[in-house]
Coordinates of C-alpha atoms and ligand atoms in Angstrom, one line a residue:
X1 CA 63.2 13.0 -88.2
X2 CA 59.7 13.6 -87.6
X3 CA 57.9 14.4 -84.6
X4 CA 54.3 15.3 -83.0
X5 CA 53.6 18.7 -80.9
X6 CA 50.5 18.5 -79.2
X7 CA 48.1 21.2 -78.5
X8 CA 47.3 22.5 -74.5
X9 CA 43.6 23.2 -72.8
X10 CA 43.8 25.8 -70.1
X11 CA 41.4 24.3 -67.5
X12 CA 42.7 27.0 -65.0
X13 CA 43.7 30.7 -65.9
X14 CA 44.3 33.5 -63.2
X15 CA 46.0 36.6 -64.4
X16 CA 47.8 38.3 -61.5
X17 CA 49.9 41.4 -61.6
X18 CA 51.7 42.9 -64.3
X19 CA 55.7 42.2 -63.9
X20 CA 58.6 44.9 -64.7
X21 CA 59.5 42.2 -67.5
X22 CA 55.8 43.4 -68.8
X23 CA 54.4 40.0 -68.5
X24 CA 51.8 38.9 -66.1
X25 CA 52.2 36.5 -63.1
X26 CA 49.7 34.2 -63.4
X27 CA 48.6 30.3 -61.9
X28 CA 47.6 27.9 -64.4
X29 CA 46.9 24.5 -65.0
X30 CA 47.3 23.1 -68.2
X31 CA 46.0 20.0 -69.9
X32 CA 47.5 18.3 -73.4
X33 CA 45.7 17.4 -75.5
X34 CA 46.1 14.6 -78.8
X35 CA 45.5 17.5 -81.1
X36 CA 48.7 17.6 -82.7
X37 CA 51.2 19.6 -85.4
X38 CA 53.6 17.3 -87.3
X39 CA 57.1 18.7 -88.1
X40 CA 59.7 17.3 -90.3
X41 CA 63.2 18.3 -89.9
X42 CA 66.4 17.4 -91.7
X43 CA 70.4 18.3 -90.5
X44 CA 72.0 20.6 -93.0
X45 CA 75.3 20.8 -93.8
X46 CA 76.0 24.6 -93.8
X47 CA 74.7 26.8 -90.8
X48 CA 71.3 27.6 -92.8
X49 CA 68.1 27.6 -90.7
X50 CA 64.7 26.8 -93.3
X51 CA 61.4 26.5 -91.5
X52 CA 58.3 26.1 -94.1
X53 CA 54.6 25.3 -92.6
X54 CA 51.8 24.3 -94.7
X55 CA 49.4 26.8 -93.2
X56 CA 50.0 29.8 -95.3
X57 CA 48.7 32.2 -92.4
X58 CA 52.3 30.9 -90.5
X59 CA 55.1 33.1 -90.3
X60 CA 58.2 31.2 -92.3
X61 CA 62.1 32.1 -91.3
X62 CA 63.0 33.9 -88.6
X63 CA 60.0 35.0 -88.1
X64 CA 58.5 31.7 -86.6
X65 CA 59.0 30.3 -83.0
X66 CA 60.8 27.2 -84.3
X67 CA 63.0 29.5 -85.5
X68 CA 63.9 31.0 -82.6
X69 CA 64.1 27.5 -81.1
X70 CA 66.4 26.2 -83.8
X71 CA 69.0 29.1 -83.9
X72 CA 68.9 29.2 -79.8
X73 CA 70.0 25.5 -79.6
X74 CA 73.1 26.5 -82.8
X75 CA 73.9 29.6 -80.7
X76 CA 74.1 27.8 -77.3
X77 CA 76.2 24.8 -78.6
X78 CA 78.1 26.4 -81.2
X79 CA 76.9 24.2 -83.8
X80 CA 77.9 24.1 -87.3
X81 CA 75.0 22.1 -89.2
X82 CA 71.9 23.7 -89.9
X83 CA 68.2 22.5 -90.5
X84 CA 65.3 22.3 -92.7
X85 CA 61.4 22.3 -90.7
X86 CA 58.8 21.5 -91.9
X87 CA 55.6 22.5 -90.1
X88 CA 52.1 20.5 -90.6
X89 CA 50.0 21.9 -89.2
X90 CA 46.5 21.0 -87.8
X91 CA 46.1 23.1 -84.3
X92 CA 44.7 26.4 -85.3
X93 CA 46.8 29.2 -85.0
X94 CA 46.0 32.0 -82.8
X95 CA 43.4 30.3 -81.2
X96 CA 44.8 29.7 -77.5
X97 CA 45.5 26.4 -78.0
X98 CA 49.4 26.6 -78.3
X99 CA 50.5 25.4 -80.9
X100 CA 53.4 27.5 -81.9
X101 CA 54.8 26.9 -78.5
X102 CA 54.4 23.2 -78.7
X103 CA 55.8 23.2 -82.4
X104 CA 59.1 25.4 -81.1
X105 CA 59.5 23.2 -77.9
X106 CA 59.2 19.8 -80.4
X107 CA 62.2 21.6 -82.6
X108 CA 64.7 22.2 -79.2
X109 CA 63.8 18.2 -78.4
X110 CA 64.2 17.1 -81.7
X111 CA 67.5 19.4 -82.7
X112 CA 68.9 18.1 -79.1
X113 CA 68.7 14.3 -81.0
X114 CA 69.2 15.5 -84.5
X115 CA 72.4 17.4 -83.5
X116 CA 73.6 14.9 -80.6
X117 CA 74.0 17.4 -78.4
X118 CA 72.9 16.1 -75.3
X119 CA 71.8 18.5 -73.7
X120 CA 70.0 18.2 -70.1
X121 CA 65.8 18.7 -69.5
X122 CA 67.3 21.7 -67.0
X123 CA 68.9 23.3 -70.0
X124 CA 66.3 23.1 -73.2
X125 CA 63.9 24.7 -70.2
X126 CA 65.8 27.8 -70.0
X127 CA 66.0 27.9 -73.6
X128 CA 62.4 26.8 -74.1
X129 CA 61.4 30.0 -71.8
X130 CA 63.4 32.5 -74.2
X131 CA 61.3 31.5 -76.9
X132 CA 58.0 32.1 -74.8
X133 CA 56.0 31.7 -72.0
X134 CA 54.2 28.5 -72.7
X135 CA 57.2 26.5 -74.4
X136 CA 58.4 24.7 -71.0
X137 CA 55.3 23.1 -70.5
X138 CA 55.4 21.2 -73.8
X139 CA 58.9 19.6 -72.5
X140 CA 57.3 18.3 -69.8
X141 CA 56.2 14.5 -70.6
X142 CA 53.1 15.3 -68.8
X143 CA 49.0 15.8 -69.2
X144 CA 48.7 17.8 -66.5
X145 CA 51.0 20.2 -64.9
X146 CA 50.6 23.7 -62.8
X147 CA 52.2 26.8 -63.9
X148 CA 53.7 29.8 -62.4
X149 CA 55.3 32.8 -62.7
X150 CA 54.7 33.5 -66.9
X151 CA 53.4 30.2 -66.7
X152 CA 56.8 28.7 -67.7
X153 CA 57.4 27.4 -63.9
X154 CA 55.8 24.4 -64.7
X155 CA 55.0 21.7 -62.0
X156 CA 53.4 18.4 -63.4
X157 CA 50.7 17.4 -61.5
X158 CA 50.9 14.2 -59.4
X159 CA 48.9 11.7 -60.2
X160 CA 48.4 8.0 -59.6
X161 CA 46.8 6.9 -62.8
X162 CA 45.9 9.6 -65.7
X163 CA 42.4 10.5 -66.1
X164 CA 41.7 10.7 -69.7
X165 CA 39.4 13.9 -70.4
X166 CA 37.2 14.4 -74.0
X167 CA 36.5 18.1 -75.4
X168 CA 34.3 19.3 -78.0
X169 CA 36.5 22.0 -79.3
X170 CA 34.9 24.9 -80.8
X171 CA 37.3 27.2 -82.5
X172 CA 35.4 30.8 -84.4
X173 CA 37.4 31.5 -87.2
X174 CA 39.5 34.2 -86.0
X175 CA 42.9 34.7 -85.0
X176 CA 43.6 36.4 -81.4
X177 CA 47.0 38.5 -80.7
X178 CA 47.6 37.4 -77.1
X179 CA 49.4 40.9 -76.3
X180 CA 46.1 42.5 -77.0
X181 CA 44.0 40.4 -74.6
X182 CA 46.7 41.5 -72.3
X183 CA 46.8 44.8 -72.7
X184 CA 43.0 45.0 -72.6
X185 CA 43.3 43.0 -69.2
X186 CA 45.0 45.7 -67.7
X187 CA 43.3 48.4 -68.9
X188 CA 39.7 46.9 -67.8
X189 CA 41.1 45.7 -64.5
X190 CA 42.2 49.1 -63.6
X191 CA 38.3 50.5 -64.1
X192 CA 36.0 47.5 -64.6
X193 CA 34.5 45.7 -61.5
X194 CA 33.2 42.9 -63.3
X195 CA 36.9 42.2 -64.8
X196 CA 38.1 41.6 -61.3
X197 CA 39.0 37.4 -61.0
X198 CA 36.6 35.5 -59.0
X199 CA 40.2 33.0 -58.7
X200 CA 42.1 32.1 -55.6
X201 CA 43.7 35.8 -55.0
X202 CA 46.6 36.3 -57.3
X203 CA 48.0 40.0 -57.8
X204 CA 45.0 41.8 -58.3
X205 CA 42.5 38.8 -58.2
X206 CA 40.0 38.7 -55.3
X207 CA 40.0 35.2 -53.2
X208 CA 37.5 33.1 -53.9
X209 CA 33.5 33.5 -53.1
X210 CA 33.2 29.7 -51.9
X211 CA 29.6 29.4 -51.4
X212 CA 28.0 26.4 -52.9
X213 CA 31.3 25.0 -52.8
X214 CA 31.8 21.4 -51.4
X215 CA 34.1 21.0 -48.0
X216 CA 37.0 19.7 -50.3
X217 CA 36.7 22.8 -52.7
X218 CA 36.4 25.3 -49.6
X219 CA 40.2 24.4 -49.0
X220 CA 40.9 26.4 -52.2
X221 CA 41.2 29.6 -50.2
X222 CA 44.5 28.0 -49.2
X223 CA 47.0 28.4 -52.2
X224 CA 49.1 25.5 -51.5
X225 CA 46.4 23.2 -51.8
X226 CA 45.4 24.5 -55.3
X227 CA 47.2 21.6 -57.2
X228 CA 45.9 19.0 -54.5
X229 CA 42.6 20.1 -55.5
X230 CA 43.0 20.0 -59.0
X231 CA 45.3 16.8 -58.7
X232 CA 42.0 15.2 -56.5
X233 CA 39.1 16.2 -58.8
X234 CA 41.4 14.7 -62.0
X235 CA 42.0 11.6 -60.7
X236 CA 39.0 10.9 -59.6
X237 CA 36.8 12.1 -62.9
X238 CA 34.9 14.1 -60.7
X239 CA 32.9 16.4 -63.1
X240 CA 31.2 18.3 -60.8
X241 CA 34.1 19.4 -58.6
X242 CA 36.4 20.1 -62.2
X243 CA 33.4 21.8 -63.6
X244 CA 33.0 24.6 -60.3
X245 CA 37.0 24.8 -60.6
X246 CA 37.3 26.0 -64.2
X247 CA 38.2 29.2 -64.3
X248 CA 39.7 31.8 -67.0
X249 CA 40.3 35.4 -66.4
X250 CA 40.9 36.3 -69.6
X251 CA 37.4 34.9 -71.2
X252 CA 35.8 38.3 -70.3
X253 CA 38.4 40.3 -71.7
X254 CA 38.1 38.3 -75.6
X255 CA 34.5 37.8 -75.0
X256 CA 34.2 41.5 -75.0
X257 CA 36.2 41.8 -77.8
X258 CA 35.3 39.2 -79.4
X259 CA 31.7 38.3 -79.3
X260 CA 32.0 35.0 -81.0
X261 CA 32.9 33.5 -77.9
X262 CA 30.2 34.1 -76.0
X263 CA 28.2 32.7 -79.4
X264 CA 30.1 29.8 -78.9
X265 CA 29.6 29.4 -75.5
X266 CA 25.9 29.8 -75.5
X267 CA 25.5 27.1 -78.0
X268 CA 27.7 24.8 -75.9
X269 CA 25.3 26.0 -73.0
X270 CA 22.0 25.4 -75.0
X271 CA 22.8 21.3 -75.6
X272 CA 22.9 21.0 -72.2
X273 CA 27.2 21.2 -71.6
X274 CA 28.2 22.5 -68.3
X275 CA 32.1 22.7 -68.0
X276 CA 32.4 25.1 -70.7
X277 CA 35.7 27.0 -70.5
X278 CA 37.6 29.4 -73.0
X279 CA 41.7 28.4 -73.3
X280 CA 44.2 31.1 -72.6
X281 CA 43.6 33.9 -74.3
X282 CA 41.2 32.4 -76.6
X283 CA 38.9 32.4 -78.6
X284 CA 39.0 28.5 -78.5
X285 CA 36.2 27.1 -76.1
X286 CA 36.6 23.7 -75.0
X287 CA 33.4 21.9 -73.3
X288 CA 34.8 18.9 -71.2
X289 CA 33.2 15.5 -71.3
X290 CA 33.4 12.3 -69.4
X291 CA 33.1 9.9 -72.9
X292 CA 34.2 9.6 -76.4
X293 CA 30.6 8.7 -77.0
X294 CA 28.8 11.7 -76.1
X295 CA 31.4 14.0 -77.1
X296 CA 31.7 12.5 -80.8
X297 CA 27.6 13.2 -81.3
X298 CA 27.4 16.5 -79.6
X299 CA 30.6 17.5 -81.7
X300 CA 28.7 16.5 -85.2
X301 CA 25.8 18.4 -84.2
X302 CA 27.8 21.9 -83.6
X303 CA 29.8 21.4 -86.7
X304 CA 26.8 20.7 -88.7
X305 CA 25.2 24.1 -89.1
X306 CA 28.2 27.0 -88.4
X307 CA 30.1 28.4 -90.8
X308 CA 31.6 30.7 -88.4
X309 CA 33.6 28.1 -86.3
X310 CA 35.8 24.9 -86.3
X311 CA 34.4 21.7 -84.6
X312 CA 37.5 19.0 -82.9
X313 CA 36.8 16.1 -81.0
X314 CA 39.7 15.7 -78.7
X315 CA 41.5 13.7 -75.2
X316 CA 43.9 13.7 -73.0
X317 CA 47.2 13.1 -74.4
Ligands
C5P1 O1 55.5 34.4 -74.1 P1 54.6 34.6 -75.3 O2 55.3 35.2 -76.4 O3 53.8 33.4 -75.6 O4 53.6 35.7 -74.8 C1 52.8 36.5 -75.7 C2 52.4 37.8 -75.0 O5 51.4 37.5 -74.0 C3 53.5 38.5 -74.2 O6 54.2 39.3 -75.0 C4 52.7 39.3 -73.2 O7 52.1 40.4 -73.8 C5 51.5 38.4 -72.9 N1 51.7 37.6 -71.7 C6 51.7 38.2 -70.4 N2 51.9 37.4 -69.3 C7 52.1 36.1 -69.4 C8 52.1 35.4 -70.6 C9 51.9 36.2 -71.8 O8 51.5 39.4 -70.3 N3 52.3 35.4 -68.3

């Protein structure tokens, strides 16, 4: 059996307070995107569990998320095959793009087939958020959704007709440990001023500084019209109004630690890009784009002279 995991944009990131659990409650909204991992995977007979990935910088065994996924689904169902995975991948790893989440929430759809087990959406989602924070969204069959809590209570955003975004993706070649970014959040939010969220007032965030904002946007200072907005300014492609709604609080954190970012995003800046964003904890920076045209020749342009980052052109999946 082989299958595709896609890769996720954060076009909204507010960290709020830390939890006992020692995660962070936090409001999302995420966006998948066609970037893609393919993995191969084969029944066993015996109870062995085999995950290989062609990127070499990939954890194999048990100490990869599909790992995790695979021996969650034999535990829960008391199954007595096993499997062999095979990961190609092309989403770059560490990078805030998800891609090991994706690839272990691809392994608990697939082994649910593979297996016959038949399990229910309601059950691979509590499985999916024992393996991590960003694996239920990737069971979701949708492009965009809203997240809570971790980020694993996942509401898909409802829309009429799917707007189909384009990215440049500029990825600097270096691998960030979420936990870090984290860590760092917490320590600079406790000192920092100019950590503080500028978001819609989650945990420690301040509410929103709405001036210059339109009459539909000033309704942000109301949370449950958060995903009405966001649901609004998607379906209708409107740039300007998705552009003053991106928002990541962790982009200060990794820029600080990781000046590449802000390298990145200054370059986006200079060809003229407005919605430039970084995606979860970085240090991928995505600049958003109304057409494959534009996007395709502004992306050949940025991956013509760096050798310090990764260039993707990539949509709404
Ligand atoms: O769930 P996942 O393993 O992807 O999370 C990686 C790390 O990111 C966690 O161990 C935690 O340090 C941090 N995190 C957090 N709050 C979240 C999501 C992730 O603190 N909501």
């Amino acid at each position: 059996m082989q299958v595709r995991a896609y890769a996720k944009l954060n076009l909204f990131l507010e960290v709020g307070r830390k939890r006992k659990d020692g995660y962070h409650n936090l409001k999302t909204i995420f966006e998948r995107i066609n970037l893609s991992d393919k993995i191969i995977l084969k029944s066993r007979l015996d109870q062995v569990i085999n995950v290989r990935c062609s990127n070499s910088g990939v954890p194999e065994g048990a100490g990869n998320l599909c790992y995790k996924s695979a021996k969650l689904m034999q535990d829960s169902f008391k199954v007595e095959r096993g499997a062999d995975i095979k990961i190609i991948k092309n989403i770059p790893v560490g990078a805030g793009l998800g891609g090991g989440s994706s690839d272990a929430a691809s392994v608990l759809m697939a082994l649910n087939k593979l297996w016959s087990l038949k399990a229910s959406q309601e059950k691979l989602i509590k499985l999916a958020k024992k393996v991590g924070a960003d694996v239920p969204f990737f069971l979701h069959n949708a492009s965009f959704a809203q997240g809570e809590g971790r980020g694993d209570a996942v509401r898909p955003l409802r829309l009429s007709r799917i707007p189909r975004l384009w990215h440049i993706l500029v990825v600097p070649k270096i691998r960030v440990a979420t936990p870090l970014i984290y860590r760092k959040w917490d320590s600079f939010n406790k000192s920092a001023k100019p950590f503080r969220s500028k978001g819609i007032g989650l945990g420690t965030a301040r509410p929103p500084r709405n001036a210059g904002l339109s009459s539909q946007s000033h309704k942000l200072t109301r949370r449950e019209s958060f995903d009405k907005m966001w649901a609004l300014a998607l379906k209708k492609r409107d740039f300007l109004l998705i552009n003053r709604l991106l928002f990541n609080s962790l982009e200060p954190v990794t820029s600080v630690l990781y000046p590449s970012v802000n390298r990145v995003r200054r370059k986006l800046n200079s060809l003229g890009l407005g919605g430039v964003l970084m995606s979860g904890s970085g240090p991928a920076v995505f600049a958003l784009l109304p057409s494959r045209k534009e996007a395709f020749s502004l992306s050949r342009k940025l991956a013509k002279n760096s050798k310090s980052w990764r260039v993707f052109l990539s949509r709404t999946e």
